[in-house]
PDB file of C-alpha atoms in Angstrom:
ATOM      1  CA  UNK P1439       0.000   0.000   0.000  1.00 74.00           C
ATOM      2  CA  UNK P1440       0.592   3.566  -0.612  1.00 74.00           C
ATOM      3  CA  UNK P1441       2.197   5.672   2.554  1.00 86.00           C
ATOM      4  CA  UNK P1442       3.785   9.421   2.677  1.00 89.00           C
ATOM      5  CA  UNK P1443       5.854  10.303   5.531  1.00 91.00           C
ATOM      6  CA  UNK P1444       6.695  14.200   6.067  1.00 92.00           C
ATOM      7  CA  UNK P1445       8.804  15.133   9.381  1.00 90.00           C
ATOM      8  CA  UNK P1446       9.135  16.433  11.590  1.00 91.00           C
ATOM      9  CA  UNK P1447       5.685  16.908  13.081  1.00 90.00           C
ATOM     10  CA  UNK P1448       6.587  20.249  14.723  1.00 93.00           C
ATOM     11  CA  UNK P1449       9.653  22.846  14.454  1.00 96.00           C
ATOM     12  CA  UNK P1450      10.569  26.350  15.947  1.00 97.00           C
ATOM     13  CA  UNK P1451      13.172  28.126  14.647  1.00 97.00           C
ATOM     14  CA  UNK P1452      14.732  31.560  14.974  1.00 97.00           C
ATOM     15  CA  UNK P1453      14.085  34.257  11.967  1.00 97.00           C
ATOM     16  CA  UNK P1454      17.072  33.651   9.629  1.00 97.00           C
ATOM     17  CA  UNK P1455      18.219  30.308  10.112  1.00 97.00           C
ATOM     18  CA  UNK P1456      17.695  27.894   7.498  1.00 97.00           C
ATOM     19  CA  UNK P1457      15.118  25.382   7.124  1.00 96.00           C
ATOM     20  CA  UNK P1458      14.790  21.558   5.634  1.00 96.00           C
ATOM     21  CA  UNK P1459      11.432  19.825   5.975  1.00 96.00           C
ATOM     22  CA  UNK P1460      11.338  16.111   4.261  1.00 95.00           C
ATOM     23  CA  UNK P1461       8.933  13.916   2.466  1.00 95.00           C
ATOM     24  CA  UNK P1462       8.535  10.529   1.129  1.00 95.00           C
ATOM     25  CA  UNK P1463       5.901   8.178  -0.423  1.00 94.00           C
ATOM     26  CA  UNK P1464       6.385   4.590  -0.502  1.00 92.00           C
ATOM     27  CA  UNK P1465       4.325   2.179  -2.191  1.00 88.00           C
ATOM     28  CA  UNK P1466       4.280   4.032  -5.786  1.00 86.00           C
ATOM     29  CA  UNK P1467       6.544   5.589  -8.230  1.00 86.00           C
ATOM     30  CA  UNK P1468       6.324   8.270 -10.600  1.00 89.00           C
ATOM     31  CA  UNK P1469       3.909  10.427  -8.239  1.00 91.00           C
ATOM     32  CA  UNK P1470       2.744  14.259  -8.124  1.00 92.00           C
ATOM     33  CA  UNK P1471       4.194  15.582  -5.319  1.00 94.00           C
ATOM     34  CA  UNK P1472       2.885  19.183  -3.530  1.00 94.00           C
ATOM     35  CA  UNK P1473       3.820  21.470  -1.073  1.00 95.00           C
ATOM     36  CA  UNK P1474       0.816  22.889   0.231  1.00 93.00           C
ATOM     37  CA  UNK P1475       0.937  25.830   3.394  1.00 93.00           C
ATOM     38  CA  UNK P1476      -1.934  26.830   5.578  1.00 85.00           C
ATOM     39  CA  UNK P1477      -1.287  30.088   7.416  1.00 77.00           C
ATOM     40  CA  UNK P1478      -3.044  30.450  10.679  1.00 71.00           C
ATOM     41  CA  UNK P1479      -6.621  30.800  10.160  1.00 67.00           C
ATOM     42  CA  UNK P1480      -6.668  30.619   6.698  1.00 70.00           C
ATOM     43  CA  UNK P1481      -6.541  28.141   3.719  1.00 78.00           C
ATOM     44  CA  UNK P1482      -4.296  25.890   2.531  1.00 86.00           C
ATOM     45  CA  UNK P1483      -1.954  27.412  -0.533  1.00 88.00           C
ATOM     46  CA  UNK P1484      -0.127  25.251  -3.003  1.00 90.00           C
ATOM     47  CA  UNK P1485       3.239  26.603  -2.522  1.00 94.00           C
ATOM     48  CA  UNK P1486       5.090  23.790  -4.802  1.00 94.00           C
ATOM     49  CA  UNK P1487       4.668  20.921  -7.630  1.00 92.00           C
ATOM     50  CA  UNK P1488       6.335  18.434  -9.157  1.00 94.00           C
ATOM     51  CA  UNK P1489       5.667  15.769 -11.520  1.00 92.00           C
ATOM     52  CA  UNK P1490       9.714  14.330 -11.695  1.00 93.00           C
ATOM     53  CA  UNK P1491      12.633  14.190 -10.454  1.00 95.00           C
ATOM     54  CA  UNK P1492      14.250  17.890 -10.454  1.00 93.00           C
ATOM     55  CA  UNK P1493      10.976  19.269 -11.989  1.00 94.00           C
ATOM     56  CA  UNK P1494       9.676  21.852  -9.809  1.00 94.00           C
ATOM     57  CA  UNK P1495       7.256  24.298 -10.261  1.00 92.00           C
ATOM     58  CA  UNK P1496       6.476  26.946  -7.920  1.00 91.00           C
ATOM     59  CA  UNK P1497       3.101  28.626  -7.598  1.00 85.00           C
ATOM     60  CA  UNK P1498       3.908  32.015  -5.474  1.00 80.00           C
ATOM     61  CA  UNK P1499       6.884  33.849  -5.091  1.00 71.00           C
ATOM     62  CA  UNK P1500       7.726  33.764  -1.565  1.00 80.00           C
ATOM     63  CA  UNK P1501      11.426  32.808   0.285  1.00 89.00           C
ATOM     64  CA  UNK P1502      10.792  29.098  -0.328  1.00 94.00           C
ATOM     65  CA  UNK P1503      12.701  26.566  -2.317  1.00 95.00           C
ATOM     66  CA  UNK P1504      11.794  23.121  -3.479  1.00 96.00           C
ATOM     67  CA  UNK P1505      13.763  20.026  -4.543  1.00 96.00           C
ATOM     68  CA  UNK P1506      12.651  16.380  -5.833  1.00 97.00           C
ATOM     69  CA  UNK P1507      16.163  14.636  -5.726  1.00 96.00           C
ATOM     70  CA  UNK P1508      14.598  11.247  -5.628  1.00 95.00           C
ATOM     71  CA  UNK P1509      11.601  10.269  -7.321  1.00 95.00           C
ATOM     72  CA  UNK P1510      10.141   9.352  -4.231  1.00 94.00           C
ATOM     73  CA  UNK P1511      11.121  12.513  -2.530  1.00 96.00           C
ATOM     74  CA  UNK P1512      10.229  15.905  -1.979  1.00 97.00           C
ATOM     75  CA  UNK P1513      12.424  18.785  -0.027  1.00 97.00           C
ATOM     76  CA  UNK P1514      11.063  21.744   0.707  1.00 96.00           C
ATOM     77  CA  UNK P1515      13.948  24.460   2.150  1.00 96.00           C
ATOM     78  CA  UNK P1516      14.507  27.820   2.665  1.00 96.00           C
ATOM     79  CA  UNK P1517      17.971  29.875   3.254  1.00 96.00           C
ATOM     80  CA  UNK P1518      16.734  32.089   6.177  1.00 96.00           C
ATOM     81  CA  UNK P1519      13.476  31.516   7.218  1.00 96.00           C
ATOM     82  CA  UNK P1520      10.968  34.909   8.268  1.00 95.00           C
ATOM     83  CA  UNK P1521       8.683  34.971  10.892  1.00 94.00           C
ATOM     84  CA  UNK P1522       6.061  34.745   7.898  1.00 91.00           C
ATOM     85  CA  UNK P1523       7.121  31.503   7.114  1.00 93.00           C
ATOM     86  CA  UNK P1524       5.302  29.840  10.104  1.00 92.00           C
ATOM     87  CA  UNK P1525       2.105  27.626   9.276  1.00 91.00           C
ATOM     88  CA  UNK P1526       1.529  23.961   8.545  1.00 90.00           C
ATOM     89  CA  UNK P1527       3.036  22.392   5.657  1.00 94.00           C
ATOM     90  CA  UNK P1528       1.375  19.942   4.568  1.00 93.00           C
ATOM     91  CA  UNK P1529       2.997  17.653   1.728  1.00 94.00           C
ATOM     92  CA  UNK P1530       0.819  15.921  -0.365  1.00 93.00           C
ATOM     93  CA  UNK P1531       1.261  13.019  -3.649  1.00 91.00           C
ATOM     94  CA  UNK P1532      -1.166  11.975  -6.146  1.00 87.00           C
ATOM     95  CA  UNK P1533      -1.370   9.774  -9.081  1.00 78.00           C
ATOM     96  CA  UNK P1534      -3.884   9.438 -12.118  1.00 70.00           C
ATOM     97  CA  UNK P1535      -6.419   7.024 -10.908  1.00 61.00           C
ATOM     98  CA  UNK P1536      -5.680   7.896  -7.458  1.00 65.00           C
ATOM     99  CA  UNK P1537      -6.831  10.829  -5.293  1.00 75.00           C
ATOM    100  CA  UNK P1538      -4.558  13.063  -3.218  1.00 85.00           C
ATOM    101  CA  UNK P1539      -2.764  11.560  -0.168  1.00 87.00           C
ATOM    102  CA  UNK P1540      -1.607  13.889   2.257  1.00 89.00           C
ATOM    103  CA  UNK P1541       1.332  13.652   4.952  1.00 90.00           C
ATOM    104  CA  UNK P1542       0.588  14.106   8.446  1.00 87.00           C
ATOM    105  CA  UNK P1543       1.916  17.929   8.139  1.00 90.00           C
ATOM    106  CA  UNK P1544       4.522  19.805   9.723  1.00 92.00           C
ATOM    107  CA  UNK P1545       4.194  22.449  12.071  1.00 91.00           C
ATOM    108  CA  UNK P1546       6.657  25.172  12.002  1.00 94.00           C
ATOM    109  CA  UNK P1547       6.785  28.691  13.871  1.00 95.00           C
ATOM    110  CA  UNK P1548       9.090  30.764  13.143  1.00 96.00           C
ATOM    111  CA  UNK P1549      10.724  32.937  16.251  1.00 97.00           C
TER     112      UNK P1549
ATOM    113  CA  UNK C 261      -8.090  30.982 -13.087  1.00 78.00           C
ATOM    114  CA  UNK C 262      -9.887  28.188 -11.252  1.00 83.00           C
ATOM    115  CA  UNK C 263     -11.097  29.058  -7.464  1.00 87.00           C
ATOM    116  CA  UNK C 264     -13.676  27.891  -4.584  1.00 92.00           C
ATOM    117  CA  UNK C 265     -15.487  29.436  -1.889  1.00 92.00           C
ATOM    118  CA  UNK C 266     -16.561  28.524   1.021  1.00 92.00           C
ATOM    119  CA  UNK C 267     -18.441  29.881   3.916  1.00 87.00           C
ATOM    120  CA  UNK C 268     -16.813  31.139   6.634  1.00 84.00           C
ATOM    121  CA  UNK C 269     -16.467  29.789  10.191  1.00 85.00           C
ATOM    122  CA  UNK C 270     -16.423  28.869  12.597  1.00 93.00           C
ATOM    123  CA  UNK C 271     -19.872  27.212  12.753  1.00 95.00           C
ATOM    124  CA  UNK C 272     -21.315  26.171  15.823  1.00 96.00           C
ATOM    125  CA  UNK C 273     -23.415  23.700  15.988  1.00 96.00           C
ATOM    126  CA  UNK C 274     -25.257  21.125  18.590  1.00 97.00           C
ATOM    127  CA  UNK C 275     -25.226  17.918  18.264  1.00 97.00           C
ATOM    128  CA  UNK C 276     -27.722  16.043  16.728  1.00 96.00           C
ATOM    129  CA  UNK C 277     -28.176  19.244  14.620  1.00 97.00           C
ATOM    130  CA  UNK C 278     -28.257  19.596  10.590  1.00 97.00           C
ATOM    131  CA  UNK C 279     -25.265  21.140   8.941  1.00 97.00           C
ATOM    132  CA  UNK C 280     -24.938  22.338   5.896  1.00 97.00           C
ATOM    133  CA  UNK C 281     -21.380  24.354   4.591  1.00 97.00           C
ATOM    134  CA  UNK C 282     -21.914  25.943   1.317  1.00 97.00           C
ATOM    135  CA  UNK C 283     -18.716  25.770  -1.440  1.00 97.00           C
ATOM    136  CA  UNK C 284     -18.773  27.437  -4.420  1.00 96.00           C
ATOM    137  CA  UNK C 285     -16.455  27.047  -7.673  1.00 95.00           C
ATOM    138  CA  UNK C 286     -15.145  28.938 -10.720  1.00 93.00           C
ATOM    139  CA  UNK C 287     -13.467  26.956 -13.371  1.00 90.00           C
ATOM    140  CA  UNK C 288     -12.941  26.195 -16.842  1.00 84.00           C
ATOM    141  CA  UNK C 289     -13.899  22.829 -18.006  1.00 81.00           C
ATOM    142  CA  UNK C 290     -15.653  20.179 -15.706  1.00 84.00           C
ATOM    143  CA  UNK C 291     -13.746  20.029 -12.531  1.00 91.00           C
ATOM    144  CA  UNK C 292     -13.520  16.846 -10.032  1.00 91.00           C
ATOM    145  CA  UNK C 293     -14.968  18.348  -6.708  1.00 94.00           C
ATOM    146  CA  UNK C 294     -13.796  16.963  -3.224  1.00 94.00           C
ATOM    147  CA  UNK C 295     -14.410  17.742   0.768  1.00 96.00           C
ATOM    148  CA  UNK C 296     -11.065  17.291   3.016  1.00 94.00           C
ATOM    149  CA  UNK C 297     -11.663  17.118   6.344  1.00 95.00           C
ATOM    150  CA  UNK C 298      -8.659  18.326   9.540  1.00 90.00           C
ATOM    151  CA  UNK C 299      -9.546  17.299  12.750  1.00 90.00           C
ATOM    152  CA  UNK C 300      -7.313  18.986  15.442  1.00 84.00           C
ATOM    153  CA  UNK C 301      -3.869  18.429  15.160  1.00 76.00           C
ATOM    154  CA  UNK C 302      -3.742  16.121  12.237  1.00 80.00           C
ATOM    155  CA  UNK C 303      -3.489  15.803   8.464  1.00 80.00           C
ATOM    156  CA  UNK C 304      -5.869  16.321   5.410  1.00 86.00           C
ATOM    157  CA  UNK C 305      -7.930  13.021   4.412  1.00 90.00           C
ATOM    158  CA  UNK C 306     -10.352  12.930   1.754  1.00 91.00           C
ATOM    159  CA  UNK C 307     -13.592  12.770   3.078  1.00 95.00           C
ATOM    160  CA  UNK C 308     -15.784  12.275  -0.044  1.00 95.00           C
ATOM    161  CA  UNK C 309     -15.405  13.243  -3.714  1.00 93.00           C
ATOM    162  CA  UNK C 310     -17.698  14.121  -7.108  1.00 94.00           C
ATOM    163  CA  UNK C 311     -16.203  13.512 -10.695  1.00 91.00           C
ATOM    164  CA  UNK C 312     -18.710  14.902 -13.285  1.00 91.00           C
ATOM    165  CA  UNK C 313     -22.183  16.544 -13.067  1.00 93.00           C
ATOM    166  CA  UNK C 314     -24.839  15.879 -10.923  1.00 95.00           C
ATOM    167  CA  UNK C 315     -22.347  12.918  -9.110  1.00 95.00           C
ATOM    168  CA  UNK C 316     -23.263  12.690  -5.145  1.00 97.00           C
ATOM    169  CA  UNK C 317     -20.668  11.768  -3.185  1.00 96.00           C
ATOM    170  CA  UNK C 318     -21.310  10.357   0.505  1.00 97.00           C
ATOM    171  CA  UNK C 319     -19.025   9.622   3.210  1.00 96.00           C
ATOM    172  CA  UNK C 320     -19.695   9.057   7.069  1.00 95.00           C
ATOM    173  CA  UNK C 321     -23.319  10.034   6.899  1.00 97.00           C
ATOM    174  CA  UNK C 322     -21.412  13.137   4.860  1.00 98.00           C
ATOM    175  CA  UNK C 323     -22.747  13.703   1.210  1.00 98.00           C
ATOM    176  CA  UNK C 324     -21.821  16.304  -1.532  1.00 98.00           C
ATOM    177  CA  UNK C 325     -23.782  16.754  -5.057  1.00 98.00           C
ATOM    178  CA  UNK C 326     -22.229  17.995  -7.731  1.00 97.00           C
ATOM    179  CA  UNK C 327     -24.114  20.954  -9.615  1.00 96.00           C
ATOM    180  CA  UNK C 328     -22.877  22.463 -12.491  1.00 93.00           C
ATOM    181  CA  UNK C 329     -26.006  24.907 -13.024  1.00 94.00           C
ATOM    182  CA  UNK C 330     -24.894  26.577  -9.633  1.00 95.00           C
ATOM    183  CA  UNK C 331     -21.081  25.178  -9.788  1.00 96.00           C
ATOM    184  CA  UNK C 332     -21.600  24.311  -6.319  1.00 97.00           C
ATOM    185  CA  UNK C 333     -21.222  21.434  -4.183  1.00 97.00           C
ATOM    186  CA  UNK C 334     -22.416  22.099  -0.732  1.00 98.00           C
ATOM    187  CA  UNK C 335     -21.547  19.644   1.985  1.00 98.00           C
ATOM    188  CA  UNK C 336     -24.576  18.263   4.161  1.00 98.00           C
ATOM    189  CA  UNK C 337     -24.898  16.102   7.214  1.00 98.00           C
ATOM    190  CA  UNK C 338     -28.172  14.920   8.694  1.00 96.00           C
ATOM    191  CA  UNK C 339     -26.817  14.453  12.342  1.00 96.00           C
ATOM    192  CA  UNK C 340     -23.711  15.825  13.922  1.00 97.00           C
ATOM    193  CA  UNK C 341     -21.949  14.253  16.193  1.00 97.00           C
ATOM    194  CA  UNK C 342     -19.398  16.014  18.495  1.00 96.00           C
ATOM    195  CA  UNK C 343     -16.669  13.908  16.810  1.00 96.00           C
ATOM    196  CA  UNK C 344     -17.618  16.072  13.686  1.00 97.00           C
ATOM    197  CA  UNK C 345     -15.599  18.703  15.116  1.00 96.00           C
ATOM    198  CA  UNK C 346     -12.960  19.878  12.334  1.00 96.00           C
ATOM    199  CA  UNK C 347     -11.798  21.935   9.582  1.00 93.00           C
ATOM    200  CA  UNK C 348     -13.557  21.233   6.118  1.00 96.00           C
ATOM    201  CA  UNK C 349     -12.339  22.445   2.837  1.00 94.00           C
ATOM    202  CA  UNK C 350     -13.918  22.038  -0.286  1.00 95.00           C
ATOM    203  CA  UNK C 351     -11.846  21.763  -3.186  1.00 94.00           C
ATOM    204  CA  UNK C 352     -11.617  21.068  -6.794  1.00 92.00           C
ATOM    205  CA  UNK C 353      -8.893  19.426  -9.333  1.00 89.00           C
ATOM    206  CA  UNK C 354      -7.859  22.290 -12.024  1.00 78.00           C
ATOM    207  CA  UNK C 355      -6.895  21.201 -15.691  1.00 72.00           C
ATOM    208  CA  UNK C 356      -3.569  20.572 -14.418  1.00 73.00           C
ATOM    209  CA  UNK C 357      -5.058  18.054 -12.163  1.00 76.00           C
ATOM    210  CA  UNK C 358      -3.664  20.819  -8.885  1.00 82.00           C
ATOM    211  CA  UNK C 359      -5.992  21.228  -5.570  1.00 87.00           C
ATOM    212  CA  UNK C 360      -7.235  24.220  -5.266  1.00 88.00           C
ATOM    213  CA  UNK C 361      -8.898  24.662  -1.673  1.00 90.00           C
ATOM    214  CA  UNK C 362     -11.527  27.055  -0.490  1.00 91.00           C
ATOM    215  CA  UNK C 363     -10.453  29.110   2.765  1.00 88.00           C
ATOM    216  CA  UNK C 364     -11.726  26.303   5.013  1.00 92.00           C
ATOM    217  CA  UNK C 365     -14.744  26.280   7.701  1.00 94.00           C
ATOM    218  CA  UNK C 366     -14.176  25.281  11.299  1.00 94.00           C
ATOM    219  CA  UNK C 367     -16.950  23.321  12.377  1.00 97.00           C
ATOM    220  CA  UNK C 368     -17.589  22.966  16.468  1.00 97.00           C
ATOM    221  CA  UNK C 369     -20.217  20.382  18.015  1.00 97.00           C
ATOM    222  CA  UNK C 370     -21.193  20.722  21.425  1.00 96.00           C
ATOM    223  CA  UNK C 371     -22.830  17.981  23.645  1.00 95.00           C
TER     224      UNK C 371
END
């Protein structure tokens, strides 16, 4: 069976230090992969997509970087993280056929 | 470019009571419609889902009809229960096969 694994589950970090959050689906290959945000008390934003390895596409500009290194795996970074950056990130993988999956999120504030 | 709207929350409700969150879509083409559900703390899952015109999807005494003379797909349960305390979003699957997510409503059931 199909399982995505994002970590960690929570994170607080200081305004300008970097960040690394990770995610990977077992079970398939070849998936959609997403990086999707939801700011307190709002919605959830695609931030990031990508349908290969090293193919990334990026929705909104913001101070956010994605990488797909693996086909099974999807990094979402950033250099020196602002205190705008906190929310839950939510990654996310989908297939034709299949619906979207989503990880169990990560929760990050940013201090 | 392709959106949804939902009403806003939080709604309050007690249990036992009839709920009904209203969504709302633009798109072009004929969209795949879908209700998410967060319950505190956790992840995204997919709590029911509509392909093509006039589909109803059900879920957990949870259903959903797709209309395309309203583009709307309002999400309806008979009975509440105070376990059907979360965060729905509606949400629809662009031409690039993307979620895009209405703003989400908070739902609270009291006893």
């Amino acid at each position: 069976s199909q399982t995505i694994h994002q970590w960690p589950a929570t994170l607080v970090q200081p305004v300008g230090s970097p960040l690394s959050l990770e995610c990977t689906v077992e079970g398939t290959s070849n998936p959609n992969l997403y990086w999707y945000r939801q700011a307190a008390g709002r919605g959830l934003q695609l931030l990031f997509y990508s349908v290969g390895i090293g193919q990334i596409s990026s929705e909104v500009p913001q101070n956010l970087s994605a990488s797909r290194p693996q086909d099974r795996q999807f990094i979402l970074s950033s250099k020196k993280l602002l205190l705008s950056d906190s929310g839950f990130y939510l990654c996310a993988w989908n297939q034709k056929n299949y619906g979207y999956t989503f990880g169990s999120g990560t929760r990050l504030t940013v201090v | 470019g392709d959106s949804v709207t939902q009403m806003e929350g939080p709604v309050t409700l007690s249990e036992e009571a009839f709920l009904t969150i209203n969504c709302t879509y633009t798109a072009t083409g004929y969209p795949s419609l879908f209700w998410y559900v967060q319950y505190p703390g956790e992840g995204l899952q997919l709590l029911l889902k509509a392909t093509k015109a006039d589909d109803k999807g059900s879920n957990k005494g949870f259903e959903a009809t797709y209309r395309k003379e309203t583009t709307s797909f309002h999400l309806e349960k008979g009975s509440v229960q105070v376990s059907d305390s979360a965060v729905y979003f509606c949400a629809l699957a662009d031409s690039w096969g993307k979620l895009q997510f209405g703003a989400g409503t908070q739902v609270v059931v009291t006893p």
